[in-house]
Every structure is written in C-alpha cells, then in structure tokens.
Coordinates of C-alpha atoms in Angstrom, one line a residue:
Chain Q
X1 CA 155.2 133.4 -10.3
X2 CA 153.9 136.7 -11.0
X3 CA 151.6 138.3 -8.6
X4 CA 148.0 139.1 -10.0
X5 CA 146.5 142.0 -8.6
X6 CA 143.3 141.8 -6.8
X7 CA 141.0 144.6 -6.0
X8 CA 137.3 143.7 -5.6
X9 CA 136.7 141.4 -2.5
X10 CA 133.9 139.6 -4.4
X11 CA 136.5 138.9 -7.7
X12 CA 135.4 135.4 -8.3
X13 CA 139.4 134.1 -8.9
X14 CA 139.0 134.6 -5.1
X15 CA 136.2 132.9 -4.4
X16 CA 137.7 129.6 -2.1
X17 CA 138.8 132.9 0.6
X18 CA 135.7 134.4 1.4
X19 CA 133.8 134.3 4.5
X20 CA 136.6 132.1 6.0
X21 CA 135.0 131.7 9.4
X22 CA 131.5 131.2 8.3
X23 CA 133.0 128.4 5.8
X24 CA 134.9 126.7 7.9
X25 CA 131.9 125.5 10.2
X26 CA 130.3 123.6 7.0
X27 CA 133.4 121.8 6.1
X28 CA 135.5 122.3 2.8
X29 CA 134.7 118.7 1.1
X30 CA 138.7 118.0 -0.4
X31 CA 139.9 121.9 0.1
X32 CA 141.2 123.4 3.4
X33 CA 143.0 127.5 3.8
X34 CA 146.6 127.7 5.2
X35 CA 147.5 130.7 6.7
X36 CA 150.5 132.1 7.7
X37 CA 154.5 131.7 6.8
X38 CA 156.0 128.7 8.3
X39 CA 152.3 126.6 7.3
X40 CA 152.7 127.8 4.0
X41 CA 156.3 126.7 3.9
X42 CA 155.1 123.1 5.1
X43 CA 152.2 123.1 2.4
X44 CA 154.7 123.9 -0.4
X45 CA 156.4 120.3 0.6
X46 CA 153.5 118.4 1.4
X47 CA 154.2 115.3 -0.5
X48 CA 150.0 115.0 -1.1
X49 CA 148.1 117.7 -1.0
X50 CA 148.7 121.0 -2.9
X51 CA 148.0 124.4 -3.3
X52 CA 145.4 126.0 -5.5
X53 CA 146.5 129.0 -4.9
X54 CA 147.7 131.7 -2.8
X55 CA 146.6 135.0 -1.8
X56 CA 149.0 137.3 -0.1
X57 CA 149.1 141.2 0.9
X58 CA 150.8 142.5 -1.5
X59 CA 153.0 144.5 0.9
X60 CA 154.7 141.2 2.1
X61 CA 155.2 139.5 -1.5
X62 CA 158.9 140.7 -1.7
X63 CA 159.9 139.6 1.1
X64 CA 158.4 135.9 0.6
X65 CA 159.7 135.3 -2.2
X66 CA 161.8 132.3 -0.5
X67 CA 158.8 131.1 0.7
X68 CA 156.7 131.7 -2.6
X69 CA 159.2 130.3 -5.2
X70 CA 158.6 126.8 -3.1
X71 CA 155.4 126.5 -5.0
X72 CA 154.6 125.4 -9.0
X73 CA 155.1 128.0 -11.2
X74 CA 151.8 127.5 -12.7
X75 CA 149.9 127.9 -9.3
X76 CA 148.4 131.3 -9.0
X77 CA 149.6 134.3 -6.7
X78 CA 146.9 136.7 -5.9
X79 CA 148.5 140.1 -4.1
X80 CA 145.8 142.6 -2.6
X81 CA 145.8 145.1 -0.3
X82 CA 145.0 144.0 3.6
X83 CA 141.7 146.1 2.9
X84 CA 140.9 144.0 0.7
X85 CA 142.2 140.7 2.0
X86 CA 140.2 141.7 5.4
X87 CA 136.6 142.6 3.0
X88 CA 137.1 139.2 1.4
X89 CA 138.4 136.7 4.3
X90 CA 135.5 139.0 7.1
X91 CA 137.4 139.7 10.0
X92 CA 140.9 141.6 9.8
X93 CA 143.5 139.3 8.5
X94 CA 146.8 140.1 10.5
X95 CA 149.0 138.5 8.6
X96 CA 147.8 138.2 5.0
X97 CA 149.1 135.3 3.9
X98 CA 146.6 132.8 3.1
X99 CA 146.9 129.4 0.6
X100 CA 143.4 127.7 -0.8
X101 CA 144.6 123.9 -0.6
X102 CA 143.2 120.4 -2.8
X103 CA 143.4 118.1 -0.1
X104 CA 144.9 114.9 -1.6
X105 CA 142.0 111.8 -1.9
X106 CA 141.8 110.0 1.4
X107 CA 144.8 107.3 2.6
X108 CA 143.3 104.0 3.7
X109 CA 144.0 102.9 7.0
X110 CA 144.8 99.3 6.5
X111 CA 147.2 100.3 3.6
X112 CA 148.6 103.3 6.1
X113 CA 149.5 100.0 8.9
X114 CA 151.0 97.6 6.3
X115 CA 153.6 100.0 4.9
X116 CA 154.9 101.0 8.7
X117 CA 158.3 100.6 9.6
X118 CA 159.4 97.6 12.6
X119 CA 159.5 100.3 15.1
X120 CA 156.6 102.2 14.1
X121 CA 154.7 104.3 16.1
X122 CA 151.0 105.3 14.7
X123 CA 148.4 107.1 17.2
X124 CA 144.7 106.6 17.2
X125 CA 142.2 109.1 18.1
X126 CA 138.7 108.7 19.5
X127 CA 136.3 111.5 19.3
X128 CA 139.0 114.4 19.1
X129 CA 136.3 117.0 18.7
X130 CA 138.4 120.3 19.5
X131 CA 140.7 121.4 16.9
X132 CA 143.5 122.9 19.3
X133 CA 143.4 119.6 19.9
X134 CA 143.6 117.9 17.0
X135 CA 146.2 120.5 15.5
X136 CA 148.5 120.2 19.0
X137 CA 148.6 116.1 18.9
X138 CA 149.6 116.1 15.0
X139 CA 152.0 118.9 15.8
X140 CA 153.7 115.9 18.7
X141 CA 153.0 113.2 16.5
X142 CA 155.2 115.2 13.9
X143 CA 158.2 115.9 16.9
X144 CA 158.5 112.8 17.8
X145 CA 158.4 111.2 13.9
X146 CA 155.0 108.6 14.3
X147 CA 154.7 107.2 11.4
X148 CA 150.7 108.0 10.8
X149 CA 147.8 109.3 13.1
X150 CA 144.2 107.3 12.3
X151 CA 141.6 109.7 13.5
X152 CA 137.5 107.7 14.0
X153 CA 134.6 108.5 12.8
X154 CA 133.9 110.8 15.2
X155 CA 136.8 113.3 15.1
X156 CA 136.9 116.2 13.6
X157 CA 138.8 117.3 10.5
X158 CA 142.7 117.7 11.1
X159 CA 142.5 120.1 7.6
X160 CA 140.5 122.1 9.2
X161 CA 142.0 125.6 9.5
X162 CA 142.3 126.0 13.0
X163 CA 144.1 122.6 13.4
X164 CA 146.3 123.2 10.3
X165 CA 147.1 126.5 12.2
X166 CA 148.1 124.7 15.8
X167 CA 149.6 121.8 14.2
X168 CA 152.1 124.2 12.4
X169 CA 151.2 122.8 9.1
X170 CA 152.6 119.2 10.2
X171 CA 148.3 118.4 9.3
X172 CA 149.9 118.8 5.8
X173 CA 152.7 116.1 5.8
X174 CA 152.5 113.7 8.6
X175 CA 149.9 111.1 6.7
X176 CA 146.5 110.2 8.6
X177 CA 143.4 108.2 7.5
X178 CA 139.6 108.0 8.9
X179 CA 138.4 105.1 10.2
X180 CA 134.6 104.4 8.9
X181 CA 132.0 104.1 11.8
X182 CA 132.1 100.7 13.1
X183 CA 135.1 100.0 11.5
X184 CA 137.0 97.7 14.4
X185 CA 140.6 99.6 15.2
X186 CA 142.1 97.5 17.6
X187 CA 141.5 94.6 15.1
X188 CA 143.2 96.1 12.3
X189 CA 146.3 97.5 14.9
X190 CA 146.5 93.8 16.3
X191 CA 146.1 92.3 12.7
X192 CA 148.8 95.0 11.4
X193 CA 151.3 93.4 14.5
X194 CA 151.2 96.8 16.3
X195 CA 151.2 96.5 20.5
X196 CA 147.8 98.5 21.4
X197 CA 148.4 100.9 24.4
X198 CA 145.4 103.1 25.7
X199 CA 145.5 106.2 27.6
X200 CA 143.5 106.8 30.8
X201 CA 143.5 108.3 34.3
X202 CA 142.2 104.7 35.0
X203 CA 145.0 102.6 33.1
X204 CA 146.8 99.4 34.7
X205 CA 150.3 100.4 33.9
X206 CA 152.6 103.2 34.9
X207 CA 153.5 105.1 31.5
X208 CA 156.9 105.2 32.8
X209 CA 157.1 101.9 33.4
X210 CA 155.8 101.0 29.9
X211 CA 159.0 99.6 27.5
X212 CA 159.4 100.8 24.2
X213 CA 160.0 98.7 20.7
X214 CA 158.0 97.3 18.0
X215 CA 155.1 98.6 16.4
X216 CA 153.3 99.8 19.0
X217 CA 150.0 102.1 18.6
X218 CA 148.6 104.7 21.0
X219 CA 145.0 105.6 21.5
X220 CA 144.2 108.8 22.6
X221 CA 140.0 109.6 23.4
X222 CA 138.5 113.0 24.7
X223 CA 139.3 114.1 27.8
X224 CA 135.7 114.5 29.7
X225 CA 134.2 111.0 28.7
X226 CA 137.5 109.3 28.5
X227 CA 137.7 106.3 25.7
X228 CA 135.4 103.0 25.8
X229 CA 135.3 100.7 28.2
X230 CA 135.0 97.6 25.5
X231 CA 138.0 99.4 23.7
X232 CA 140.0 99.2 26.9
X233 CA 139.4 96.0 27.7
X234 CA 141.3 94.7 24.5
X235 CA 144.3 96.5 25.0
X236 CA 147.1 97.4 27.0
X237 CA 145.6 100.3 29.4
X238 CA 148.6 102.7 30.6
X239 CA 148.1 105.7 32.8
X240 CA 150.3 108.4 33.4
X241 CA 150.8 109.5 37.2
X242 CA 149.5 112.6 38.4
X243 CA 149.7 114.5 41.9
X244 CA 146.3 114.5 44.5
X245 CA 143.5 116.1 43.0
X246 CA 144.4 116.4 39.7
X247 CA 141.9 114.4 37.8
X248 CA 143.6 114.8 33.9
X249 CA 145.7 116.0 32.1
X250 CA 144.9 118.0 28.6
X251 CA 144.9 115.4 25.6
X252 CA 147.6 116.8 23.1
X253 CA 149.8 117.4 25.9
X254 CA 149.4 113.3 27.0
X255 CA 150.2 112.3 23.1
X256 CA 153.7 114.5 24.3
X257 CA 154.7 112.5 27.2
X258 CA 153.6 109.7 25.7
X259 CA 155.1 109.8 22.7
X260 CA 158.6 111.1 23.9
X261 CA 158.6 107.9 26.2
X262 CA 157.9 105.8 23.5
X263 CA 160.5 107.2 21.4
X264 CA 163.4 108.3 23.8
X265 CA 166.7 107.2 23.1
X266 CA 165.9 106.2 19.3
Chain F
X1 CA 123.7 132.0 50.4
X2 CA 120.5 133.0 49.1
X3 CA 120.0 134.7 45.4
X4 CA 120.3 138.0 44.5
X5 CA 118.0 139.0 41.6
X6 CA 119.8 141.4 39.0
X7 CA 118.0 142.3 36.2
X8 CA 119.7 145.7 35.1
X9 CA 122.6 145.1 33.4
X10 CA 124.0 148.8 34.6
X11 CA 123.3 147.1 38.4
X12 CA 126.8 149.0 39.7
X13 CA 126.6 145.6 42.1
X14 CA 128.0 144.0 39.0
X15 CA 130.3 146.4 37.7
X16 CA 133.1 144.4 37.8
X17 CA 131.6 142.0 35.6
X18 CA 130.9 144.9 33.0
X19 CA 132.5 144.3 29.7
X20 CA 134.7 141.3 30.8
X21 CA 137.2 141.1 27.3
X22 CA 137.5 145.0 27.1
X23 CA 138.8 144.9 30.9
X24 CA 141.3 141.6 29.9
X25 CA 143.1 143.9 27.9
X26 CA 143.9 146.5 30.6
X27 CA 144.7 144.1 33.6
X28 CA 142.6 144.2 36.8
X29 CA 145.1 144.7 39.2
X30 CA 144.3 142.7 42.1
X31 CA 140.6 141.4 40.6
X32 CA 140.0 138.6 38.4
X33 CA 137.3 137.4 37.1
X34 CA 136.5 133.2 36.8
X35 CA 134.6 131.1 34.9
X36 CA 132.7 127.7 34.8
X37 CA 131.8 125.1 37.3
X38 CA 135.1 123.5 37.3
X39 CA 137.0 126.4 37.9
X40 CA 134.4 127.9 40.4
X41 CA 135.0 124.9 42.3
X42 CA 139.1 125.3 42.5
X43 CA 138.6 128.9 43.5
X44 CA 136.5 127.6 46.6
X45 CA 139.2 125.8 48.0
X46 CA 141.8 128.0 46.9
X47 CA 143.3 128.8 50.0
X48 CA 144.9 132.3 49.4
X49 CA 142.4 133.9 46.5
X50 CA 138.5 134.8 47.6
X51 CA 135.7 135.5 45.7
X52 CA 133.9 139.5 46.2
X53 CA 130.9 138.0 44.2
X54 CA 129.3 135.5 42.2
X55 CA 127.0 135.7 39.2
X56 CA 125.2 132.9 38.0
X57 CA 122.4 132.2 35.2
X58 CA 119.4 131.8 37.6
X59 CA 117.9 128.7 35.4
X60 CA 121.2 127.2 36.8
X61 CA 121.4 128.2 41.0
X62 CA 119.8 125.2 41.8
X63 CA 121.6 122.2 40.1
X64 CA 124.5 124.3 41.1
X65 CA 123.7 124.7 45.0
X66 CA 126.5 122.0 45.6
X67 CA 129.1 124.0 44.3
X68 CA 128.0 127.4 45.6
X69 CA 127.6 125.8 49.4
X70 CA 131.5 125.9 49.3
X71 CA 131.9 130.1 49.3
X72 CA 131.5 131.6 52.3
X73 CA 127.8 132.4 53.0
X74 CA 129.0 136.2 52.9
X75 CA 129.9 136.1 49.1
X76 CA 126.9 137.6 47.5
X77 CA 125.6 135.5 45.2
X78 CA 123.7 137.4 42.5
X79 CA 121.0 135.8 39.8
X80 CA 120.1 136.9 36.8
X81 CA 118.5 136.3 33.4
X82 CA 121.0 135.2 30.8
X83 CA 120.4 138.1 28.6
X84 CA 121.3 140.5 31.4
X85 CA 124.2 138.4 31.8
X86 CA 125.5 138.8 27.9
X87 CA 125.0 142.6 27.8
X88 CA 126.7 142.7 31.4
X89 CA 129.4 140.6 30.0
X90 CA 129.4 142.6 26.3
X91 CA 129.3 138.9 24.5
X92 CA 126.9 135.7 24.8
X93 CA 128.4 133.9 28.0
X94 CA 127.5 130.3 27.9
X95 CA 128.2 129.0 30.8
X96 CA 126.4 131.3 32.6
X97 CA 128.7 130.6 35.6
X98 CA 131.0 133.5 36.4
X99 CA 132.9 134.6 40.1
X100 CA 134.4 138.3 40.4
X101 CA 137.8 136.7 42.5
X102 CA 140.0 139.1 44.7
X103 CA 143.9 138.2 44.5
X104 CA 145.5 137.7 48.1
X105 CA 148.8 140.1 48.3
X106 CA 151.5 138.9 45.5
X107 CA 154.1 136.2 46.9
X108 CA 158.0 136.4 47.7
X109 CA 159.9 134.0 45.3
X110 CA 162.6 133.7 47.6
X111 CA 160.3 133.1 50.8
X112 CA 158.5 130.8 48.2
X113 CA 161.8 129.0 47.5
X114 CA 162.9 128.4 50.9
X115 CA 160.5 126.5 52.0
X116 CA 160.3 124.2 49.3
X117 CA 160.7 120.7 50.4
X118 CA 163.5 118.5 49.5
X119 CA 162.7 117.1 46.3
X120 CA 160.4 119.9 45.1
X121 CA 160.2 121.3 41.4
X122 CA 160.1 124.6 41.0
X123 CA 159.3 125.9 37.1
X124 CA 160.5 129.0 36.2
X125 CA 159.1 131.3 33.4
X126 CA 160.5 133.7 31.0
X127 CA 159.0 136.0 28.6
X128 CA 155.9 133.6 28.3
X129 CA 153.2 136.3 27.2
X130 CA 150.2 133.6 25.6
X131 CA 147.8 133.4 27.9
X132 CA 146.8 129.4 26.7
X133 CA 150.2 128.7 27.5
X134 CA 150.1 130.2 30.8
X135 CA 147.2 128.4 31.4
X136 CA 148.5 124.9 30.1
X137 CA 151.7 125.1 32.4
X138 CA 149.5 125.5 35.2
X139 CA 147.7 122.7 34.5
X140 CA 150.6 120.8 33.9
X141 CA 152.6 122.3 37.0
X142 CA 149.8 121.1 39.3
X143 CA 149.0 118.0 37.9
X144 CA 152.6 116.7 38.4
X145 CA 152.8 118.1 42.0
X146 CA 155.5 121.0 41.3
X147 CA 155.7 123.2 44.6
X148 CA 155.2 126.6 43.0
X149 CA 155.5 128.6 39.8
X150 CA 158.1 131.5 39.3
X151 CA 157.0 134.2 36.3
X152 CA 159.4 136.7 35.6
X153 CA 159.3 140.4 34.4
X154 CA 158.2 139.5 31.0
X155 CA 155.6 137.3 31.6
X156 CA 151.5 137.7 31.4
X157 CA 149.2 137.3 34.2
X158 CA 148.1 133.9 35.7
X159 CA 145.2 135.5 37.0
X160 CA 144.1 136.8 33.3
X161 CA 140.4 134.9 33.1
X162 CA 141.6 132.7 29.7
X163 CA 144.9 131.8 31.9
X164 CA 142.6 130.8 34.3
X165 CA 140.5 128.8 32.5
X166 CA 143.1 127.1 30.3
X167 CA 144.7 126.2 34.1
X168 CA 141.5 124.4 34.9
X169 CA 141.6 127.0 37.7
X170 CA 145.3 125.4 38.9
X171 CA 146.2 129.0 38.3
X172 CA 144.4 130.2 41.6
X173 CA 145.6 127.3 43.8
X174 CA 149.1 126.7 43.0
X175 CA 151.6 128.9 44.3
X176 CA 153.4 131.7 42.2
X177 CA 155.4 134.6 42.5
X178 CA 157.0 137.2 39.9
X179 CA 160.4 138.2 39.7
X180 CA 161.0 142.0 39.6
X181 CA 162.9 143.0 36.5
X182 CA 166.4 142.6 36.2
X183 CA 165.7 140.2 39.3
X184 CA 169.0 137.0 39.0
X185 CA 166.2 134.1 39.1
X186 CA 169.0 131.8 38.6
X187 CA 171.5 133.1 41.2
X188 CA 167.9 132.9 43.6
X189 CA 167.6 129.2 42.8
X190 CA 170.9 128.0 43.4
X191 CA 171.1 130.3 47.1
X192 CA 168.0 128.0 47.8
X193 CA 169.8 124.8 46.8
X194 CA 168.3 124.1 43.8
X195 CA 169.7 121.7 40.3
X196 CA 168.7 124.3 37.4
X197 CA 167.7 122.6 34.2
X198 CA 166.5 125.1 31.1
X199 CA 165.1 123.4 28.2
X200 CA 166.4 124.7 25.1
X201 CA 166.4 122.4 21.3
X202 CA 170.0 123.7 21.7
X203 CA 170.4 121.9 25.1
X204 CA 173.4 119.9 25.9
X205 CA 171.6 117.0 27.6
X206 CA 168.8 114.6 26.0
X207 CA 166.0 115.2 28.2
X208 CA 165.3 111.0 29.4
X209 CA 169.4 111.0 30.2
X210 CA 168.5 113.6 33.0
X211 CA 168.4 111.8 36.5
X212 CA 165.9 112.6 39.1
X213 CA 166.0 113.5 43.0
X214 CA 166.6 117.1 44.9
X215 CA 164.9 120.4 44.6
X216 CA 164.8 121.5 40.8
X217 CA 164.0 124.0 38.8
X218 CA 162.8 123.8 35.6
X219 CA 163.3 127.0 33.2
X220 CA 161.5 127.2 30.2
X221 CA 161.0 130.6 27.8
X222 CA 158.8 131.6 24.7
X223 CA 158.6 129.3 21.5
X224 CA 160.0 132.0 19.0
X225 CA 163.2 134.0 21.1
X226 CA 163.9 130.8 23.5
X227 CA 165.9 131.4 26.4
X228 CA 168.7 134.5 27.0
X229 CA 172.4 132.6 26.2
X230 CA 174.0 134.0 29.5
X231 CA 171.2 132.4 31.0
X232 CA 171.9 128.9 29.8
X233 CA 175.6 129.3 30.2
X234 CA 175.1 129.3 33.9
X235 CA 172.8 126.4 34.0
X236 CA 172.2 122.1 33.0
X237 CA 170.5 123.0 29.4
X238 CA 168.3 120.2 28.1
X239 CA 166.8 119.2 24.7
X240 CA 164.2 116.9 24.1
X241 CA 165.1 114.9 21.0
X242 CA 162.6 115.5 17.9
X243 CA 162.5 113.9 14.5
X244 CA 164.2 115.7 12.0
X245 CA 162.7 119.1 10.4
X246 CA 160.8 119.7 13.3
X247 CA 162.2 122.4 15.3
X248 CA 159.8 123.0 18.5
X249 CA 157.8 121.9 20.9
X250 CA 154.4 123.8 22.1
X251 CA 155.7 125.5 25.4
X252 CA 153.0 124.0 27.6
X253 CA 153.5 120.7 26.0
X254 CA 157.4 120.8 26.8
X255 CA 156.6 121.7 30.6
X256 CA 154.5 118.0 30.8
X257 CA 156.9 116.2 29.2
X258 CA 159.8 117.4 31.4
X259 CA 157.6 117.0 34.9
X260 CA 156.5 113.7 33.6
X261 CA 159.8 112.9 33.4
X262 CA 161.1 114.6 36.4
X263 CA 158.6 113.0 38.6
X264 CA 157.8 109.5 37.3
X265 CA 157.7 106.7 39.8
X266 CA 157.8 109.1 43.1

C-alpha cells in the first residue's frame, strides 16, 4: 500500500471527501466516511462493507501502518497534508484520518431473524432520529453481543458519519436491516419465535423483574413521543424504575440497562 | 414579571448573554448560562441556584407565561426579536429560550457525605472532562435517586451550559461538590461509612453478582486512562461483562447501568 500524494483539494481521486458536512445531510445512497483510528480499524474487519479508499495526513501514515496494512492491498491510500485534508473535507480535520466506505447491499430482516441463535437477542428501533443516538445503542448492542439491530422506516441512517463515529465503528459489523414502512415488526419477531419486550416509562413490568432466555427482542422508540400505543399493546411492555420527578431516561443509555439485564450472567 | 424589550444587541443589560460559546471556553466562575423550556423549568425549582435574568424570543413570552410564573417576579425578564438574540448569542439560537443562572457558593463533600441517608448512592467522578458525559451522568444520577455527585480535581464543570443541557437541567438540582486536588476521595468515603465500588473492564467482580443495600459510592473515570491502580487497590472493583472484542462502555452509559442495578426494586 503505497501512499499516493495528494495536493489539490478539488483532485477528483478525492472526490467521495469533499464537503463532508454539507454531504452528509443529503445522504450517501451505498457509501458512508469513517473517520478516525479505532473506526478505521473496525472497517478494515467489517465482514460486509468495505473501503474504497482512505485518505490520511500524511504526517500520521508511519505510524498507522498497523492499522493501514488491515486493508486490501489494491485499495487506494491517499496522504495529503492537513491543509489540504481541511480545504477538501471544509472544516479543520483534527485527526486526518478519514476512509470513503461501499456500504454492503441491504440485509433483509426476515432472513436477519431466521438465522439467530436460541438465545438471541435482536433490538428494534422506532423513529431513532438523532444519530448520537443511533451510534450510542449500536455501540451497547455491540457490548453486550445482540445478535442484529432492525431499525423502521423512520430512523435515520446508522452509516451515517456521526453514528459510525459514536458507535465506534460497531455500525460497521454488528448486522442491521430496515424495515419498509408498514412492514408489521412484531409479526415477523413473533413469527421468528422471539419474546417481544417494549420499553416505556409507562410499561407493566419492572425491567428488573423481567427473566432472561430465548429469543427475545427489544423495542426501543424516541424519547419525547415514546413508541405506539397499538405497538404496545401486542407486546410485553417493561419499564425501568426511576426516582420522583424524573420523567425518562436517554434512549441509548436504556438499550444499556436493558441489554446488560438481558444478558447478565451469560 | 412583565417583558423587557431589548432590541440592541450591545444592551449591557444582556452582557452576560454576549457571545455565549466564546465565554464556554473560559468558564464563568459562578454564572451559567441555561437553555430551553425544560431546563428553564428545573432551574425554577432548583433550590440552591437562581436566575440574574432571563431572555426569551418575544413571539414566545406568551405560550411560555406558565413556565416563567415560577422565577421570582424580581428576575427581569427581557424580550427581544430573535435576530437580536443570535448576534447577542454570536450564533442562531433556536430555542430562543435562554436564563443567565447565578451558582449558590460551592458545596462541602464531606458535609455532603455525612448527611447522606442510609442507603444513599453517592457517584464519584474522576478526570471526566466531556461535557455530554457530564451531562448524561447527571441525568442518570438523578433519575435513579443518587443523593449527590462528587467531581474531582480533574473534572469539567456541571454548570458548563452543554453539561447542563445534556443533564436535562439535573445538573442544577442535584447536589455536587469538588474535591480539591490531591484531596483522598476514597479515604472521605469510607470515614462516612460508605461500600466503594469502582467500575473498571479490569474489575474483579461481575457487575449483576454485586449485592445491594447501605450507603455506596460509585467511582467511575474517563473512557481512554480508566481509573488510577492505587485507587482500585483500595476499593470493590467491578466489571460489567461485554461480548468479546468490545472493550468499553460509553461513560454515561456505564453510570445507568450500575444505578439501575444498584437501585432496582427499592
């Protein structure tokens, strides 16, 4: 992997970098930017998706060359300076190591269920809109080994950058599939065999109380209008207890609790 | 309370508003400044913090008159157009819904500790310098009805304005106090009685093992250095157990899974 110099922002072998901020609000359509060392490091084993190619200050190349020789020799290794890397991304670029992904095509979510292990757990997300969000549940989802996320039609993109970022590159590895709008969740969780828990301040059942075992899935909606009341109705509600006056607690940190009390003691 | 019209964004009546992110860098020392309705309303019934002044989008005083009955009718409440209130604030402010707060005189951790009651949880920072985490243990700290928050030396500021919004403005009605530097927080824990648990992926105990009851503090330190070994030698270290090649936790997200745990079924 030999690095190929790069000097002109507007070079067009670095066209997939530019205007990373402004890009990333109209969506990438089957590519998605990595930035930094340890997402990088999760990228070069994604089993799925792969790099295009990488474009790194050239100041740092030495020293990642661990990191760097992870990747197919044939995929290409741009090195420019961090002038350049800030002219070409539009905002400074602190750490200068970026990777222009192919995200692998789409995993269905029926075929994601039937392949899950006895004791799989698989999360559902309704309406995840904020990518902190979305990159912070993955990254739990990840720690405490689920076996897929399914994200509805109305989440956002877990490749986008921002959630790749917070989810420490686990938006990379840890398999996930998109519901189509309409499509009936619950139905396919139940038909799948999975036990259907869902998360609200309203919920019947004490989390703690909740037992573990089997293929159980969790659903996860936003945290101001909570999830549907139609949705909750077919499933097993669970809430987890909170002091006076606390009305919620933030969404990635319930999949944390959640998930470590589903999976304690494994 | 009745408005205030300002419509010079050089008004010195709203000086301390001037430049809000310019003035997060350099610390306010005793100010702070507070943002949106939800947080507005937690700094009304805060019950050691007051607000100097408000400063609201005028189009909004009226749906908000609810919220702004619960000040004290001697906070001036000051209106303006919401272009005067993004040059005031040197970037377009949304919400439009901003309080200048004044922090009540800094808190004895030992005073703090003593009168904790008999099965209180006590968290216990170190070195934890991002102000979203800061904000998310907060949120977590209150919502699981810990007693008070300890910060030490190395920590950031509670009462920086994204801590405080990240908090959901738990940050200006929980109790906290900082440790001066060199300060023995553990030695200060156990004088006051208190089991000492630090969370560490190195930890000797499997966090769901742990058992419950009696005052304890929790210790938990920055993602990247963890937690200073002569530390843990003197206390109950505990790990949460992750799926393999995963190495950490968000630090926020730790601090609601262990008070989950801590305080299920009281």
């Amino acid at each position: 992997m030999n690095p190929i110099p790069i000097s002109d922002p507007a070079d067009p072998r670095i066209a997939a970098y530019r205007d990373i901020r402004e890009r990333d609000l109209v969506g990438r359509q089957g590519a998605f930017i990595a930035e930094g060392e340890v997402v990088l490091a999760m990228l070069a084993r994604a089993p799925r998706h792969r790099a295009a190619s990488l474009l790194i200050d050239e100041r740092r190349i030495d020293a990642l060359a661990p990191l760097l020789a992870g990747f197919p020799a044939d995929v290409p290794l741009y090195a420019a300076r961090q002038a350049v890397l800030d002219a070409v991304a539009g905002f400074p670029l602190h750490r200068g190591i970026l990777a222009h992904g192919i995200a692998a095509p789409p995993l269905d979510p029926a075929a994601l269920l039937a392949e899950a292990p006895a004791d799989a757990v698989v999360v559902l997300l309704s309406a995840i809109a904020n990518h902190d969000n979305m990159g912070g549940i993955f990254r739990n989802a990840a720690a405490f080994g689920a076996h897929a996320v399914l994200i509805d039609a109305a989440c956002c993109d877990p490749l986008y950058r921002k959630a790749i970022r917070v989810s420490v590159g686990t938006a990379l590895t840890l398999p996930f599939a998109r519901l189509s709008r309409g499509e009936d969740a619950v139905a396919m969780l139940k038909d799948a065999g999975f036990r259907v828990l869902s998360l609200s301040p309203a919920g019947a059942h004490d989390l703690h109380r909740v037992t573990r075992g089997g293929r159980t899935a969790l659903i996860l909606g936003a945290e101001g209008p909570g999830l549907d009341r139609g949705l909750m109705e077919r499933t097993e509600t669970v809430r987890i207890a909170m002091a006076a006056g606390v009305d919620s607690l933030n969404v990635a940190t319930t999949s944390g609790i959640v998930l470590h009390h589903l999976t304690a003691g494994r």
